[in-house]
Amino acid sequence: VDPGGAERVLQLHGASARQQVVVTGHYADGAVRDLTHAARISTDDAETAQVEAGIVQAMKDGATRIHIEHEGVKTELTVRV
C-alpha cells in the first residue's frame, strides 16, 4: 500500500463496467506481496460504485472515492463513471 504519490484515478465506462483493484505491499527486504485479500476496501458512495472482493463495479455516472487500508497504511483513489 503506497500512501504517497500522484492522484490515482480509475475510469469506468458505463454502469456495467468493473475493474479489479490489486493491493500490493512493498517491504524493506525488497519483497512485494499481494495484499488484496487482506486489505479493507470501501467506497464513499455505493450508489456510484460498489466494491466487493476487490472488484469495483460501476453503478451510475458520477465520481466517488475508494479507500484502501492495510495494517494502518491508507491510500485512496478516485473512481469516475
Tab-separated table of N, CA and C in Angstrom:
chain	number	residue	atom	x	y	z
A	1	VAL	N	0.860	-1.166	0.000
A	1	VAL	CA	0.000	0.000	0.000
A	1	VAL	C	0.896	1.216	0.000
A	2	ASP	N	0.771	2.036	-1.008
A	2	ASP	CA	1.599	3.226	-1.150
A	2	ASP	C	0.741	4.451	-0.859
A	3	PRO	N	0.935	5.079	0.295
A	3	PRO	CA	0.088	6.208	0.659
A	3	PRO	C	0.453	7.500	-0.064
A	4	GLY	N	1.577	7.557	-0.735
A	4	GLY	CA	2.017	8.789	-1.379
A	4	GLY	C	1.835	8.737	-2.876
A	5	GLY	N	2.374	9.755	-3.535
A	5	GLY	CA	2.354	9.762	-4.990
A	5	GLY	C	1.219	10.580	-5.562
A	6	ALA	N	1.116	10.518	-6.872
A	6	ALA	CA	0.119	11.294	-7.604
A	6	ALA	C	-1.281	10.744	-7.360
A	7	GLU	N	-2.261	11.576	-7.662
A	7	GLU	CA	-3.654	11.141	-7.514
A	7	GLU	C	-3.914	9.936	-8.413
A	8	ARG	N	-4.577	8.959	-7.867
A	8	ARG	CA	-4.921	7.762	-8.626
A	8	ARG	C	-6.372	7.883	-9.081
A	9	VAL	N	-6.595	7.626	-10.365
A	9	VAL	CA	-7.940	7.723	-10.928
A	9	VAL	C	-8.251	6.439	-11.680
A	10	LEU	N	-9.409	5.876	-11.386
A	10	LEU	CA	-9.908	4.704	-12.097
A	10	LEU	C	-11.104	5.159	-12.914
A	11	GLN	N	-11.011	5.038	-14.244
A	11	GLN	CA	-12.098	5.449	-15.135
A	11	GLN	C	-12.859	4.201	-15.558
A	12	LEU	N	-14.146	4.174	-15.262
A	12	LEU	CA	-15.017	3.077	-15.674
A	12	LEU	C	-16.017	3.627	-16.682
A	13	HIS	N	-16.196	2.922	-17.789
A	13	HIS	CA	-17.056	3.405	-18.872
A	13	HIS	C	-18.395	2.680	-18.857
A	14	GLY	N	-19.404	3.343	-18.299
A	14	GLY	CA	-20.749	2.784	-18.271
A	14	GLY	C	-21.075	2.079	-16.971
A	15	ALA	N	-22.376	1.961	-16.729
A	15	ALA	CA	-22.859	1.425	-15.459
A	15	ALA	C	-22.590	-0.070	-15.281
A	16	SER	N	-22.208	-0.771	-16.319
A	16	SER	CA	-21.924	-2.204	-16.165
A	16	SER	C	-20.418	-2.484	-16.082
A	17	ALA	N	-19.598	-1.447	-16.116
A	17	ALA	CA	-18.143	-1.633	-16.100
A	17	ALA	C	-17.660	-2.090	-14.733
A	18	ARG	N	-16.572	-2.855	-14.731
A	18	ARG	CA	-15.971	-3.305	-13.480
A	18	ARG	C	-14.470	-3.408	-13.666
A	19	GLN	N	-13.760	-3.316	-12.546
A	19	GLN	CA	-12.299	-3.394	-12.573
A	19	GLN	C	-11.802	-3.995	-11.267
A	20	GLN	N	-10.864	-4.912	-11.374
A	20	GLN	CA	-10.227	-5.499	-10.196
A	20	GLN	C	-9.204	-4.512	-9.642
A	21	VAL	N	-9.234	-4.280	-8.346
A	21	VAL	CA	-8.220	-3.477	-7.660
A	21	VAL	C	-7.232	-4.454	-7.031
A	22	VAL	N	-5.950	-4.247	-7.290
A	22	VAL	CA	-4.912	-5.082	-6.715
A	22	VAL	C	-4.128	-4.234	-5.724
A	23	VAL	N	-4.013	-4.721	-4.498
A	23	VAL	CA	-3.286	-4.021	-3.446
A	23	VAL	C	-1.984	-4.784	-3.208
A	24	THR	N	-0.859	-4.100	-3.367
A	24	THR	CA	0.429	-4.743	-3.144
A	24	THR	C	1.177	-4.045	-2.026
A	25	GLY	N	1.923	-4.836	-1.282
A	25	GLY	CA	2.777	-4.305	-0.218
A	25	GLY	C	4.226	-4.431	-0.648
A	26	HIS	N	4.982	-3.355	-0.465
A	26	HIS	CA	6.413	-3.338	-0.777
A	26	HIS	C	7.158	-3.244	0.547
A	27	TYR	N	8.010	-4.217	0.824
A	27	TYR	CA	8.665	-4.342	2.119
A	27	TYR	C	10.141	-3.972	2.055
A	28	ALA	N	10.696	-3.645	3.205
A	28	ALA	CA	12.088	-3.195	3.314
A	28	ALA	C	13.078	-4.225	2.770
A	29	ASP	N	12.733	-5.513	2.841
A	29	ASP	CA	13.645	-6.552	2.342
A	29	ASP	C	13.542	-6.756	0.830
A	30	GLY	N	12.740	-5.890	0.166
A	30	GLY	CA	12.577	-5.973	-1.281
A	30	GLY	C	11.414	-6.840	-1.725
A	31	ALA	N	10.772	-7.506	-0.796
A	31	ALA	CA	9.642	-8.373	-1.131
A	31	ALA	C	8.430	-7.542	-1.542
A	32	VAL	N	7.668	-8.077	-2.478
A	32	VAL	CA	6.404	-7.482	-2.904
A	32	VAL	C	5.346	-8.557	-2.728
A	33	ARG	N	4.274	-8.210	-1.995
A	33	ARG	CA	3.228	-9.202	-1.712
A	33	ARG	C	1.860	-8.671	-2.131
A	34	ASP	N	1.033	-9.567	-2.620
A	34	ASP	CA	-0.352	-9.235	-2.957
A	34	ASP	C	-1.147	-9.211	-1.658
A	35	LEU	N	-1.676	-8.050	-1.306
A	35	LEU	CA	-2.436	-7.876	-0.070
A	35	LEU	C	-3.923	-7.652	-0.325
A	36	THR	N	-4.351	-7.849	-1.555
A	36	THR	CA	-5.737	-7.560	-1.917
A	36	THR	C	-6.715	-8.276	-0.989
A	37	HIS	N	-6.464	-9.537	-0.687
A	37	HIS	CA	-7.376	-10.332	0.149
A	37	HIS	C	-7.423	-9.828	1.591
A	38	ALA	N	-6.362	-9.154	2.040
A	38	ALA	CA	-6.280	-8.718	3.437
A	38	ALA	C	-6.624	-7.243	3.630
A	39	ALA	N	-6.626	-6.479	2.556
A	39	ALA	CA	-6.884	-5.038	2.652
A	39	ALA	C	-8.378	-4.768	2.831
A	40	ARG	N	-8.659	-3.684	3.519
A	40	ARG	CA	-10.046	-3.213	3.640
A	40	ARG	C	-10.259	-2.180	2.539
A	41	ILE	N	-11.234	-2.426	1.664
A	41	ILE	CA	-11.516	-1.543	0.531
A	41	ILE	C	-12.966	-1.113	0.646
A	42	SER	N	-13.186	0.210	0.637
A	42	SER	CA	-14.551	0.724	0.795
A	42	SER	C	-14.762	1.918	-0.135
A	43	THR	N	-16.024	2.285	-0.318
A	43	THR	CA	-16.386	3.402	-1.190
A	43	THR	C	-17.166	4.452	-0.408
A	44	ASP	N	-17.015	5.701	-0.815
A	44	ASP	CA	-17.792	6.787	-0.211
A	44	ASP	C	-19.244	6.768	-0.675
A	45	ASP	N	-19.489	6.298	-1.898
A	45	ASP	CA	-20.821	6.395	-2.494
A	45	ASP	C	-21.152	5.095	-3.228
A	46	ALA	N	-21.829	4.201	-2.559
A	46	ALA	CA	-22.176	2.905	-3.149
A	46	ALA	C	-23.204	3.031	-4.261
A	47	GLU	N	-23.844	4.181	-4.372
A	47	GLU	CA	-24.781	4.378	-5.485
A	47	GLU	C	-24.042	4.638	-6.793
A	48	THR	N	-22.810	5.119	-6.720
A	48	THR	CA	-21.997	5.372	-7.912
A	48	THR	C	-21.112	4.178	-8.240
A	49	ALA	N	-20.458	3.608	-7.229
A	49	ALA	CA	-19.595	2.438	-7.435
A	49	ALA	C	-19.578	1.597	-6.161
A	50	GLN	N	-19.641	0.293	-6.332
A	50	GLN	CA	-19.580	-0.635	-5.213
A	50	GLN	C	-18.289	-1.434	-5.286
A	51	VAL	N	-17.835	-1.916	-4.134
A	51	VAL	CA	-16.622	-2.729	-4.073
A	51	VAL	C	-16.943	-4.021	-3.340
A	52	GLU	N	-16.589	-5.145	-3.965
A	52	GLU	CA	-16.755	-6.447	-3.321
A	52	GLU	C	-15.611	-7.343	-3.757
A	53	ALA	N	-14.891	-7.899	-2.787
A	53	ALA	CA	-13.764	-8.803	-3.046
A	53	ALA	C	-12.737	-8.165	-3.987
A	54	GLY	N	-12.525	-6.863	-3.826
A	54	GLY	CA	-11.525	-6.165	-4.626
A	54	GLY	C	-11.974	-5.755	-6.007
A	55	ILE	N	-13.223	-6.010	-6.354
A	55	ILE	CA	-13.739	-5.618	-7.669
A	55	ILE	C	-14.614	-4.392	-7.515
A	56	VAL	N	-14.261	-3.336	-8.280
A	56	VAL	CA	-15.043	-2.103	-8.290
A	56	VAL	C	-16.062	-2.226	-9.409
A	57	GLN	N	-17.331	-2.077	-9.064
A	57	GLN	CA	-18.433	-2.187	-10.020
A	57	GLN	C	-19.108	-0.833	-10.154
A	58	ALA	N	-19.133	-0.296	-11.368
A	58	ALA	CA	-19.836	0.962	-11.625
A	58	ALA	C	-21.329	0.741	-11.488
A	59	MET	N	-22.018	1.725	-10.898
A	59	MET	CA	-23.462	1.620	-10.727
A	59	MET	C	-24.203	2.699	-11.523
A	60	LYS	N	-23.625	3.907	-11.580
A	60	LYS	CA	-24.229	5.009	-12.334
A	60	LYS	C	-23.144	6.044	-12.612
A	61	ASP	N	-23.417	6.946	-13.530
A	61	ASP	CA	-22.466	8.010	-13.853
A	61	ASP	C	-22.209	8.883	-12.630
A	62	GLY	N	-20.953	9.296	-12.486
A	62	GLY	CA	-20.581	10.155	-11.375
A	62	GLY	C	-19.159	9.876	-10.945
A	63	ALA	N	-18.820	10.310	-9.756
A	63	ALA	CA	-17.479	10.092	-9.201
A	63	ALA	C	-17.594	9.809	-7.711
A	64	THR	N	-16.670	9.016	-7.208
A	64	THR	CA	-16.611	8.711	-5.785
A	64	THR	C	-15.167	8.373	-5.420
A	65	ARG	N	-14.899	8.225	-4.153
A	65	ARG	CA	-13.572	7.854	-3.663
A	65	ARG	C	-13.613	6.422	-3.153
A	66	ILE	N	-12.548	5.687	-3.438
A	66	ILE	CA	-12.339	4.348	-2.906
A	66	ILE	C	-11.217	4.446	-1.881
A	67	HIS	N	-11.443	3.912	-0.696
A	67	HIS	CA	-10.460	3.954	0.389
A	67	HIS	C	-9.885	2.555	0.574
A	68	ILE	N	-8.567	2.483	0.690
A	68	ILE	CA	-7.869	1.210	0.849
A	68	ILE	C	-6.996	1.304	2.091
A	69	GLU	N	-7.105	0.282	2.964
A	69	GLU	CA	-6.311	0.276	4.194
A	69	GLU	C	-5.793	-1.126	4.481
A	70	HIS	N	-4.544	-1.192	4.890
A	70	HIS	CA	-3.956	-2.455	5.337
A	70	HIS	C	-2.968	-2.157	6.452
A	71	GLU	N	-3.196	-2.734	7.608
A	71	GLU	CA	-2.332	-2.588	8.779
A	71	GLU	C	-1.984	-1.121	9.068
A	72	GLY	N	-2.993	-0.261	9.019
A	72	GLY	CA	-2.820	1.146	9.367
A	72	GLY	C	-2.312	2.032	8.254
A	73	VAL	N	-1.891	1.458	7.133
A	73	VAL	CA	-1.447	2.250	5.982
A	73	VAL	C	-2.656	2.474	5.089
A	74	LYS	N	-2.881	3.741	4.712
A	74	LYS	CA	-4.082	4.085	3.957
A	74	LYS	C	-3.729	4.797	2.661
A	75	THR	N	-4.553	4.573	1.660
A	75	THR	CA	-4.477	5.312	0.402
A	75	THR	C	-5.885	5.373	-0.158
A	76	GLU	N	-6.067	6.140	-1.197
A	76	GLU	CA	-7.381	6.230	-1.823
A	76	GLU	C	-7.228	6.530	-3.301
A	77	LEU	N	-8.304	6.305	-4.022
A	77	LEU	CA	-8.330	6.637	-5.443
A	77	LEU	C	-9.695	7.161	-5.795
A	78	THR	N	-9.735	7.912	-6.885
A	78	THR	CA	-10.991	8.442	-7.399
A	78	THR	C	-11.508	7.496	-8.464
A	79	VAL	N	-12.797	7.192	-8.411
A	79	VAL	CA	-13.448	6.405	-9.453
A	79	VAL	C	-14.389	7.343	-10.199
A	80	ARG	N	-14.227	7.369	-11.509
A	80	ARG	CA	-15.127	8.159	-12.369
A	80	ARG	C	-15.854	7.209	-13.299
A	81	VAL	N	-17.176	7.360	-13.324
A	81	VAL	CA	-18.008	6.511	-14.199
A	81	VAL	C	-18.623	7.399	-15.246
